Coordinates of C-alpha atoms in Angstrom, one line a residue:
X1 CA -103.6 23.4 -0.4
X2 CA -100.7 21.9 -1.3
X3 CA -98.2 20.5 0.9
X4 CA -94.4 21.5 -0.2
X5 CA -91.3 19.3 0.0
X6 CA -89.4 18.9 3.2
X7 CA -86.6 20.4 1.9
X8 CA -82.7 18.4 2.5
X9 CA -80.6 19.7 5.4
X10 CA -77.3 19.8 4.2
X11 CA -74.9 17.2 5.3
X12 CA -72.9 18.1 8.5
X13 CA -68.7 18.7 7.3
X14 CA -66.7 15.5 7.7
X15 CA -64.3 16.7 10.7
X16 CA -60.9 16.4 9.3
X17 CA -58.3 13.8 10.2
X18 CA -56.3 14.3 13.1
X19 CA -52.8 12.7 13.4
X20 CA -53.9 9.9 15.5
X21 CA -56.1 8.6 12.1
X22 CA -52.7 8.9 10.8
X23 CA -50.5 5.1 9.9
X24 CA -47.3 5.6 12.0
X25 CA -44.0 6.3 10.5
X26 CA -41.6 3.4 10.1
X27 CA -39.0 3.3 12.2
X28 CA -35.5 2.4 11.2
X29 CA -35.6 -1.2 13.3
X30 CA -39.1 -1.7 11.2
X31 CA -37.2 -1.1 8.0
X32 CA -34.5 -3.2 9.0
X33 CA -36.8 -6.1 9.5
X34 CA -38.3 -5.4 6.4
X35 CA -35.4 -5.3 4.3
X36 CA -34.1 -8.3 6.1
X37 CA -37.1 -10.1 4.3
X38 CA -35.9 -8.6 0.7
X39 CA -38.1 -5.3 0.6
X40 CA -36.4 -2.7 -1.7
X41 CA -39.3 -0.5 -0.6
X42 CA -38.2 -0.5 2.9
X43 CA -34.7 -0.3 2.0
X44 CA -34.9 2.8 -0.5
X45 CA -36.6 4.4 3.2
X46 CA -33.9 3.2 4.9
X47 CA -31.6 5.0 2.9
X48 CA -32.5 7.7 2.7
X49 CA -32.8 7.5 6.5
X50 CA -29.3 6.6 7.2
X51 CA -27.3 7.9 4.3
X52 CA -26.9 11.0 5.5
X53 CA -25.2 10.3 8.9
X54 CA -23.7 7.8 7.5
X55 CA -21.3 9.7 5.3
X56 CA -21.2 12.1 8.1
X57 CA -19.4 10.0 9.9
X58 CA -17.3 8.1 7.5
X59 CA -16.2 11.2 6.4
X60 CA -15.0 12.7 9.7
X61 CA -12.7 9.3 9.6
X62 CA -11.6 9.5 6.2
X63 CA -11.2 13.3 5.2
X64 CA -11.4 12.3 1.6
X65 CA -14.9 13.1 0.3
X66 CA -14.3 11.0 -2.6
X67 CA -13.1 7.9 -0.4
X68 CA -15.6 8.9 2.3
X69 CA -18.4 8.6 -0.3
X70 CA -17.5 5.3 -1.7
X71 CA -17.5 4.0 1.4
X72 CA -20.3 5.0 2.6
X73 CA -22.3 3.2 -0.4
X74 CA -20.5 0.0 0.8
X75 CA -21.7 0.4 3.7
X76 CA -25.0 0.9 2.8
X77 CA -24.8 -2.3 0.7
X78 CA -23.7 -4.2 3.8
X79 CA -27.0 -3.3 5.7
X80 CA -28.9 -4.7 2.6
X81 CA -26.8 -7.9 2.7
X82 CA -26.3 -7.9 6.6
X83 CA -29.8 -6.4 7.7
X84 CA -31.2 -9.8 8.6
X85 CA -28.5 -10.1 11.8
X86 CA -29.6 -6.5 12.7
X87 CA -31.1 -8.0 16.6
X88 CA -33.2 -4.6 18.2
X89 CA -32.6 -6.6 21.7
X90 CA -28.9 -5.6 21.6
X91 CA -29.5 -1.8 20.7
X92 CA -31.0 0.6 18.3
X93 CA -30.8 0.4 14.6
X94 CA -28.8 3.6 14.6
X95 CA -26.5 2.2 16.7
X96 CA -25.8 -1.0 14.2
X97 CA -25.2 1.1 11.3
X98 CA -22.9 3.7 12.5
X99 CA -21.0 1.0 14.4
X100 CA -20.8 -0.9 11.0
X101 CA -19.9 2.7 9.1
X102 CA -17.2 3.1 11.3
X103 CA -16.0 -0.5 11.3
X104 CA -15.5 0.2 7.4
X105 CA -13.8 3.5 7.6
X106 CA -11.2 2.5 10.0
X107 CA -10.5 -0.7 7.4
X108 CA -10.2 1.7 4.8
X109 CA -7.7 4.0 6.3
X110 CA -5.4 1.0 7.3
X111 CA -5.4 -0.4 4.2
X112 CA -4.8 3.1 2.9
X113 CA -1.9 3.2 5.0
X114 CA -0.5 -0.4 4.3
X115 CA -0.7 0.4 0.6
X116 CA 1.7 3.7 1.5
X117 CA 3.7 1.4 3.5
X118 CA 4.3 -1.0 0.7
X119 CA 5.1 1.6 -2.2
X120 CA 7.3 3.3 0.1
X121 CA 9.4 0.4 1.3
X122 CA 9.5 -0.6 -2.5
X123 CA 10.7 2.4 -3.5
X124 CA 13.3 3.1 -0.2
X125 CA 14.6 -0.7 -1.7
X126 CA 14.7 0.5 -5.2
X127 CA 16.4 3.0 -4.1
X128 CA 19.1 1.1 -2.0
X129 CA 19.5 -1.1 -5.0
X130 CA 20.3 2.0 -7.5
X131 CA 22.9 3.5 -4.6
X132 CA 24.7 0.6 -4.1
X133 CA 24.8 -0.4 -7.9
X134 CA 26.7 3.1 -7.9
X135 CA 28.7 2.8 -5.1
X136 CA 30.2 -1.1 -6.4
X137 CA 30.8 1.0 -9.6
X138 CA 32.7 4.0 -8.1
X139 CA 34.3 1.8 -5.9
X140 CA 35.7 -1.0 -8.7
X141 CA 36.3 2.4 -10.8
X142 CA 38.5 3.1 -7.7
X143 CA 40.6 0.3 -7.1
X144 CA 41.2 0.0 -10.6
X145 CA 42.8 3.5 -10.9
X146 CA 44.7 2.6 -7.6
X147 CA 46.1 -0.9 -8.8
X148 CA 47.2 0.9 -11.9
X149 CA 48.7 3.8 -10.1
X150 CA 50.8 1.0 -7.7
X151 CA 51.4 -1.2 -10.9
X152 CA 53.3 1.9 -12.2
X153 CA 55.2 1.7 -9.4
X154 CA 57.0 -1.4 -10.0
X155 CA 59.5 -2.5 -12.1
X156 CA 59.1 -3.6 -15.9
X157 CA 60.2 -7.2 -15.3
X158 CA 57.9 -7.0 -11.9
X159 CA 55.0 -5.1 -13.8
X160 CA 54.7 -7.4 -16.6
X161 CA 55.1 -10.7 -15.1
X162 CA 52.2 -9.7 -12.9
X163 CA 50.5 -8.6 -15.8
X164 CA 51.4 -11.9 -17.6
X165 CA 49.9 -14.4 -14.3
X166 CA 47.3 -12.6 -13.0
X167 CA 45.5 -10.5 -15.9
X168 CA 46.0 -12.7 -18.8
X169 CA 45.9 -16.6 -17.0
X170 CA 49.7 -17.7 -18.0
X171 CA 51.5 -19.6 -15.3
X172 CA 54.9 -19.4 -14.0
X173 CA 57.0 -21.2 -16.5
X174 CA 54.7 -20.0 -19.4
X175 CA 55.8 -16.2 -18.3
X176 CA 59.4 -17.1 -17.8
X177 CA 58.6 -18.5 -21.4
X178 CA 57.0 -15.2 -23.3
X179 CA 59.7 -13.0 -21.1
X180 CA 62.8 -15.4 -21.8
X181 CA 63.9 -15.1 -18.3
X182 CA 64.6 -17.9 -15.9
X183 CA 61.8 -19.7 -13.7
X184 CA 63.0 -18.4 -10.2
X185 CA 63.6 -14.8 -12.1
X186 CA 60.0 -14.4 -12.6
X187 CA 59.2 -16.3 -9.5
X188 CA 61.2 -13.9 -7.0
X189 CA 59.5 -11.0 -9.3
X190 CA 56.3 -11.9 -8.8
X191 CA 56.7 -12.4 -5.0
X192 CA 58.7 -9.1 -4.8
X193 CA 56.0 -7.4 -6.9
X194 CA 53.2 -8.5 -5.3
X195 CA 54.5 -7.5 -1.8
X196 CA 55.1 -3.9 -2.7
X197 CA 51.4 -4.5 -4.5
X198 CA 50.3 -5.0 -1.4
X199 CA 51.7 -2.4 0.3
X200 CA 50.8 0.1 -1.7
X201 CA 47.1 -0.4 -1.4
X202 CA 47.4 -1.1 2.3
X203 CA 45.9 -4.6 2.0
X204 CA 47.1 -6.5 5.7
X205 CA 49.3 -9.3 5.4

């Protein structure tokens, strides 16, 4: 009589792993200690932890997407650069980025805004300049037309001994020379000539 072969009990199912078997997630202040020691690992998790809210919330400050966006990669360069001065004693990591992401949307806007400021100051001055380039002109265009217009109202011997000293340089005896008229002639004509000058173009005396 032969004696069969115990036979093999199958082997009992494994239970499965429960969450507790689990490794724990990182959380952001572990990242941040990591990345302060140079891991781009724990820095491409932090990302994509943080990035998110981050824009978020420079772009509630900004309004620009375009702005909010570059931004928001600066900022996420500063927590690479910066993450070793992160300190979990004074709050939570959240808390140090979007303090940071805020930091560097409200510089952004000034600067925005100081940038306006200078164009548009350069541009009110340009403007100033142009206007009162134009109103010298107008107003040399002006007097011109009125000093002719009293000029006509003199006499020949007044008009062109004023003509004579003041527009062309001669002096006294030089005009009494090109006119062929006495000294004190053209002296009493330019004094008589230049008071009705004045008059005319109401300078005060």
């Amino acid at each position: 009589m032969t004696t069969s072969e115990p036979q093999s009990r199958p082997a009992a199912p494994r239970p499965a792993p429960t969450l507790a078997d689990e490794p724990a997630a990182a959380t952001a202040e572990d990242l941040l200690a990591a990345v302060a020691l140079g891991d781009q690992q724990a820095f491409a998790q932090l990302y994509d932890l943080m990035s998110s809210r981050v824009y978020g919330l420079v772009r509630r400050v900004l309004r620009d997407p375009a702005q909010a966006e570059e931004v928001g990669q600066e900022v996420m360069l500063e927590i690479w650069r910066r993450a070793s001065r992160f300190d979990r004693a004074r709050g939570s990591a959240l808390s140090w980025v979007m303090t940071m992401a805020h930091a560097r949307a409200v510089d952004r806007v000034r600067s925005e805004q100081s940038s306006t400021d200078r164009d548009l100051k350069y541009a009110t001055q340009s403007v100033q300049r142009d206007v009162d380039v134009v109103v010298d002109a107008v107003e040399l265009s002006l007097e011109k037309r009125q000093v002719q217009r009293c000029l006509g109202g003199l006499t020949a011997l007044q008009r062109e001994s004023i003509n004579l000293a003041y527009y062309s340089g001669y002096t006294q005896a030089e005009v009494a020379a090109a006119l062929k008229v006495p000294l004190g002639t053209v002296k009493t004509r330019l004094r008589d000539g230049l008071i009705r000058l004045r008059d005319c173009l109401g300078v005060a005396s």
